[in-house]
PDB file of C-alpha atoms in Angstrom:
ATOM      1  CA  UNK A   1     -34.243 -26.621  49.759  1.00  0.00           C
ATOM      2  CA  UNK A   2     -33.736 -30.228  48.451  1.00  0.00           C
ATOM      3  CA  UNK A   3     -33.025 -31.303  51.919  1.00  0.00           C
ATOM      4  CA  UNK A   4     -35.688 -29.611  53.259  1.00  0.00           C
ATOM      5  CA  UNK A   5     -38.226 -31.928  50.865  1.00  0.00           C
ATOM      6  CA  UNK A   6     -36.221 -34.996  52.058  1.00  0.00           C
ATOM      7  CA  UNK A   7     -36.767 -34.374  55.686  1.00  0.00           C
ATOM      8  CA  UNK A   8     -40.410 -33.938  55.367  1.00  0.00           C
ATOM      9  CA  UNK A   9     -40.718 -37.073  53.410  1.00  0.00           C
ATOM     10  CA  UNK A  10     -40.903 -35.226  49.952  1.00  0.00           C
ATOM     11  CA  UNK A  11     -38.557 -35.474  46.933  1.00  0.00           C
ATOM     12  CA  UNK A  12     -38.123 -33.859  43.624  1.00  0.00           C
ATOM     13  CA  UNK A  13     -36.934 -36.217  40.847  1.00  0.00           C
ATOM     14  CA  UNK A  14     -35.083 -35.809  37.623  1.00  0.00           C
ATOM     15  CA  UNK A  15     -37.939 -34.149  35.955  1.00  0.00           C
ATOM     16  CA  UNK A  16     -38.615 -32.144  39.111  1.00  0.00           C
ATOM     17  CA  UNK A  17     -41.804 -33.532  39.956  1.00  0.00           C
ATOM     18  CA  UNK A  18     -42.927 -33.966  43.741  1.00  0.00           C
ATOM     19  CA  UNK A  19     -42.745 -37.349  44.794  1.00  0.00           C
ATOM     20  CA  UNK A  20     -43.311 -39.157  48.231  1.00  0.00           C
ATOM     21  CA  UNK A  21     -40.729 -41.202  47.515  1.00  0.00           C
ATOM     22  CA  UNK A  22     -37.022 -41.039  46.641  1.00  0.00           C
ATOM     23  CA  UNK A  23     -36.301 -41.548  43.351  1.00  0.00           C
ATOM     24  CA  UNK A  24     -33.818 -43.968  43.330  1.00  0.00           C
ATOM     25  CA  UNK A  25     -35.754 -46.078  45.920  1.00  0.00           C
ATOM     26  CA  UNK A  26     -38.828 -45.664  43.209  1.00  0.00           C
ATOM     27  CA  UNK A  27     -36.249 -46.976  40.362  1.00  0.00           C
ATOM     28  CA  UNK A  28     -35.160 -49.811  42.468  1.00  0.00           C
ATOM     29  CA  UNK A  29     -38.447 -50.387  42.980  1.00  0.00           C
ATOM     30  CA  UNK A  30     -40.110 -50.687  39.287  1.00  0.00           C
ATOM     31  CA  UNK A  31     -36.557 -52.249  38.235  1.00  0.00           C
ATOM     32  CA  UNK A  32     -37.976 -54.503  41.122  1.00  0.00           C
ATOM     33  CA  UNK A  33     -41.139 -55.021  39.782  1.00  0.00           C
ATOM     34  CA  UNK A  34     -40.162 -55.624  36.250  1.00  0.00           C
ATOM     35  CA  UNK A  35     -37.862 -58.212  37.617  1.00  0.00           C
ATOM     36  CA  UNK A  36     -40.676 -60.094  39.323  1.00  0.00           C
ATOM     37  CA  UNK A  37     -42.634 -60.070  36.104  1.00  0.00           C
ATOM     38  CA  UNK A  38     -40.134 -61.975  34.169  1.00  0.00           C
ATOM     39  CA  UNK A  39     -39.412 -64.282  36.827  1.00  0.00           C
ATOM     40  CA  UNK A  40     -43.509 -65.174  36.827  1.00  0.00           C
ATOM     41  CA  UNK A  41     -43.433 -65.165  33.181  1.00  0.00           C
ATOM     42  CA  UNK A  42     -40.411 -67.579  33.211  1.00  0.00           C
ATOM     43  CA  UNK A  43     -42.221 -69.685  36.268  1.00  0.00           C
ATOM     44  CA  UNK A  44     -45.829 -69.738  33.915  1.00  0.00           C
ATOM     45  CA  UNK A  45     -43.137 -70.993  30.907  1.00  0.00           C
ATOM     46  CA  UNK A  46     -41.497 -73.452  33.259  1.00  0.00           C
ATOM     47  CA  UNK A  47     -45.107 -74.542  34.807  1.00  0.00           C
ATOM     48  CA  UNK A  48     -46.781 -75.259  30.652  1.00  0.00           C
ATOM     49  CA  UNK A  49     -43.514 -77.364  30.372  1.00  0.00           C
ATOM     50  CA  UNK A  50     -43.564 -79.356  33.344  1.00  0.00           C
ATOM     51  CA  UNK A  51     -47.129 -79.725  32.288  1.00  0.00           C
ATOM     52  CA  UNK A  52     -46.504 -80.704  28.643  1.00  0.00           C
ATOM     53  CA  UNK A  53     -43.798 -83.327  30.306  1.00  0.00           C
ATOM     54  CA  UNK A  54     -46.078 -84.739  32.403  1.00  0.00           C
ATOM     55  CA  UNK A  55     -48.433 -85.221  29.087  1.00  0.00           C
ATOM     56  CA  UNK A  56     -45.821 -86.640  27.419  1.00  0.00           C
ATOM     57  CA  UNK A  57     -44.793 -88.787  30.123  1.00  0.00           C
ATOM     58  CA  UNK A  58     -48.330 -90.584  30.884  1.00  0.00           C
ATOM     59  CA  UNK A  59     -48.800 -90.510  27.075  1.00  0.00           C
ATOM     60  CA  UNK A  60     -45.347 -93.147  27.166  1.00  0.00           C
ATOM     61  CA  UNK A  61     -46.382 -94.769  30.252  1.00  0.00           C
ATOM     62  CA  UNK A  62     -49.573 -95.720  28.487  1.00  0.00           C
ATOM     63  CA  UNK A  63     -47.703 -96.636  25.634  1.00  0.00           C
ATOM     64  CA  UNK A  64     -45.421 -98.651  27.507  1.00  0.00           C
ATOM     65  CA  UNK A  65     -48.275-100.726  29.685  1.00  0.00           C
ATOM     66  CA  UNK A  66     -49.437-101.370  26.442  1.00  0.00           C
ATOM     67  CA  UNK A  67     -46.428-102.935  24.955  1.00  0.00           C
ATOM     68  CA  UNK A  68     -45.856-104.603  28.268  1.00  0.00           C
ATOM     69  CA  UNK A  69     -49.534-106.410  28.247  1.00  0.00           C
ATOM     70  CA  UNK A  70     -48.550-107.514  24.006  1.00  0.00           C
ATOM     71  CA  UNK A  71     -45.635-108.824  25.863  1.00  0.00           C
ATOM     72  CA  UNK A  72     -47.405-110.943  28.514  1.00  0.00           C
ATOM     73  CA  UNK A  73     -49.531-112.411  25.617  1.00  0.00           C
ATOM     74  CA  UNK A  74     -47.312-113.307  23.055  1.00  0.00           C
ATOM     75  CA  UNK A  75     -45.094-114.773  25.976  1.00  0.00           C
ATOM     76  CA  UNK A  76     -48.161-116.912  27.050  1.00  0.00           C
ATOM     77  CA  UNK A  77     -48.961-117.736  23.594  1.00  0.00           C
ATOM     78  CA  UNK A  78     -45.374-118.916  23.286  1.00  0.00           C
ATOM     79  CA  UNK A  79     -45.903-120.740  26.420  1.00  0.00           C
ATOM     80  CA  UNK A  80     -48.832-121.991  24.854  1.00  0.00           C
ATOM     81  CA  UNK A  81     -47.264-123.352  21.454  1.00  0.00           C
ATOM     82  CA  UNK A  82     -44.351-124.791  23.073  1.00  0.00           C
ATOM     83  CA  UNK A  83     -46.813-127.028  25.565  1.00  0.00           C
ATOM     84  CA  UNK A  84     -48.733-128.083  22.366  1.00  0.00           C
ATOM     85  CA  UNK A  85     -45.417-129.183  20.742  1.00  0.00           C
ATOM     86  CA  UNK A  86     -44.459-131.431  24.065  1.00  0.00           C
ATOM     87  CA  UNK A  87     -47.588-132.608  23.916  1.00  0.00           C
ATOM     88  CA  UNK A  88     -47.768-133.203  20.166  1.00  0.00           C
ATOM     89  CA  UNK A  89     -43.885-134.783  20.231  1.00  0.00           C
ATOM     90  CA  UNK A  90     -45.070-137.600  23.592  1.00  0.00           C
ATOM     91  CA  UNK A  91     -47.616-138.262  21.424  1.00  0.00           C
ATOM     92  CA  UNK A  92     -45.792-139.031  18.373  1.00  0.00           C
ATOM     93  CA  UNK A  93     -43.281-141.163  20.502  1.00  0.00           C
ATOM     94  CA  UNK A  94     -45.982-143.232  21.716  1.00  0.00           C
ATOM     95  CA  UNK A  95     -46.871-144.037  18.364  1.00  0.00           C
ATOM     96  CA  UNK A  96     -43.585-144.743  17.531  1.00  0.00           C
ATOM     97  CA  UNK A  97     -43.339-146.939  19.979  1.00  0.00           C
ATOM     98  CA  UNK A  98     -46.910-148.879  19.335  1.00  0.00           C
ATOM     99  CA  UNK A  99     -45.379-149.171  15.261  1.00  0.00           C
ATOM    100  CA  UNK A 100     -42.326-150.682  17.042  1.00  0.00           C
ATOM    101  CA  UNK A 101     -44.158-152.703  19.194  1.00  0.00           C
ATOM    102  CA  UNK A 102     -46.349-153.832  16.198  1.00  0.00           C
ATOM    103  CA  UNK A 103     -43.342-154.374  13.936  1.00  0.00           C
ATOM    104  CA  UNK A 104     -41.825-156.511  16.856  1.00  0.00           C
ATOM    105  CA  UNK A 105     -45.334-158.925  16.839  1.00  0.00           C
ATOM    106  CA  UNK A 106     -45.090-159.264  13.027  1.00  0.00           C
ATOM    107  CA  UNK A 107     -41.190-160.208  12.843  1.00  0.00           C
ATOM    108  CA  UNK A 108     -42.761-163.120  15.372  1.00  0.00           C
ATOM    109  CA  UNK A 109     -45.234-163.876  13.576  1.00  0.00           C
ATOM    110  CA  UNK A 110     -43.475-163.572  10.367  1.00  0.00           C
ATOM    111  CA  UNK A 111     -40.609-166.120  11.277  1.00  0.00           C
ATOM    112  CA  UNK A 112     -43.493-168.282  12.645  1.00  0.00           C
ATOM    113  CA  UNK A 113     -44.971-168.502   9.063  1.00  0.00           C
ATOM    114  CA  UNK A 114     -41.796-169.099   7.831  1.00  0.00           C
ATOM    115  CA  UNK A 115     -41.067-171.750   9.857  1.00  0.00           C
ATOM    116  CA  UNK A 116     -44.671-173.413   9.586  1.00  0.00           C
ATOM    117  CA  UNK A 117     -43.628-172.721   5.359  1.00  0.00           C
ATOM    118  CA  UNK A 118     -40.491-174.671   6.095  1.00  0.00           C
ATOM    119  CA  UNK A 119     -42.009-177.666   7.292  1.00  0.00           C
ATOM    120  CA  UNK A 120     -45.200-177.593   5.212  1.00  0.00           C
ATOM    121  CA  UNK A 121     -42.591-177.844   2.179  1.00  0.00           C
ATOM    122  CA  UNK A 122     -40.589-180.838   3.647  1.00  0.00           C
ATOM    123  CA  UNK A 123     -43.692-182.499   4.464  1.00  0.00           C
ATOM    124  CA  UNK A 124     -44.484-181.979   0.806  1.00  0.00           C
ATOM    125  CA  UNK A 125     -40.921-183.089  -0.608  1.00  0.00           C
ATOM    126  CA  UNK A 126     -41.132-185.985   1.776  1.00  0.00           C
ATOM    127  CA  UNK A 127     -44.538-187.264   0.485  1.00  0.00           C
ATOM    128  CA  UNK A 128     -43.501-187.011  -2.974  1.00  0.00           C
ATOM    129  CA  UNK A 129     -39.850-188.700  -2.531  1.00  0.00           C
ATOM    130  CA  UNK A 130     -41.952-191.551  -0.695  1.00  0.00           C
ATOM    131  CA  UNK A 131     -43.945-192.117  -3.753  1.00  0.00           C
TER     132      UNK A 131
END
């Protein structure tokens, strides 16, 4: 009589209900079903942490544009310092060299002096051995 269900489309399962549909191909079927429900509750898991990666992700590229742009500044204001202490070093070499320069005229005029001293005194020791 089984058979005679099955040919007409009708089955009788374990519990001998009347069902359209075979019982194992029912099983299959939920076993199926439960199947896709984990894989979409393991594909909404997988989605909230692709989404809490991508968070994290623009939350270091931030991070790291700002680091980058501290970067760029302190490397200007290095930049910055070591032009001022060129600048600041020419300009103490010119001085040195105007103090050397200076130095230079007063050893001149210095030896002049002397000099003038030197005969200013023998004029003097002259005049007073001629008296």
């Amino acid at each position: 009589m089984g058979e005679e269900f099955g040919k007409s489309g009708l089955y009788i399962d374990d519990l001998y209900t009347l069902r359209v549909i075979d019982p194992e191909v029912a099983n299959e079927t939920n076993e199926l079903k439960d199947e896709c429900e984990r894989f979409t509750e393991k594909l909404t898991d997988f989605r909230r942490i692709i989404d809490q990666f991508a968070n994290i992700v623009e939350v270091f590229a931030a991070e790291v544009d700002q680091e980058k742009m501290r970067a760029v500044g302190v490397q200007n204001m290095l930049k910055t310092f070591s032009k001022q202490r060129e600048s600041e070093q020419q300009q103490i070499q010119s001085e040195i060299i105007e103090k050397m320069v200076e130095l230079d005229k007063l050893k001149i005029e210095y030896q002049y002096l002397q000099r003038i001293e030197s005969e200013q005194q023998e004029m003097i020791d002259n005049f007073y051995q001629n008296q």
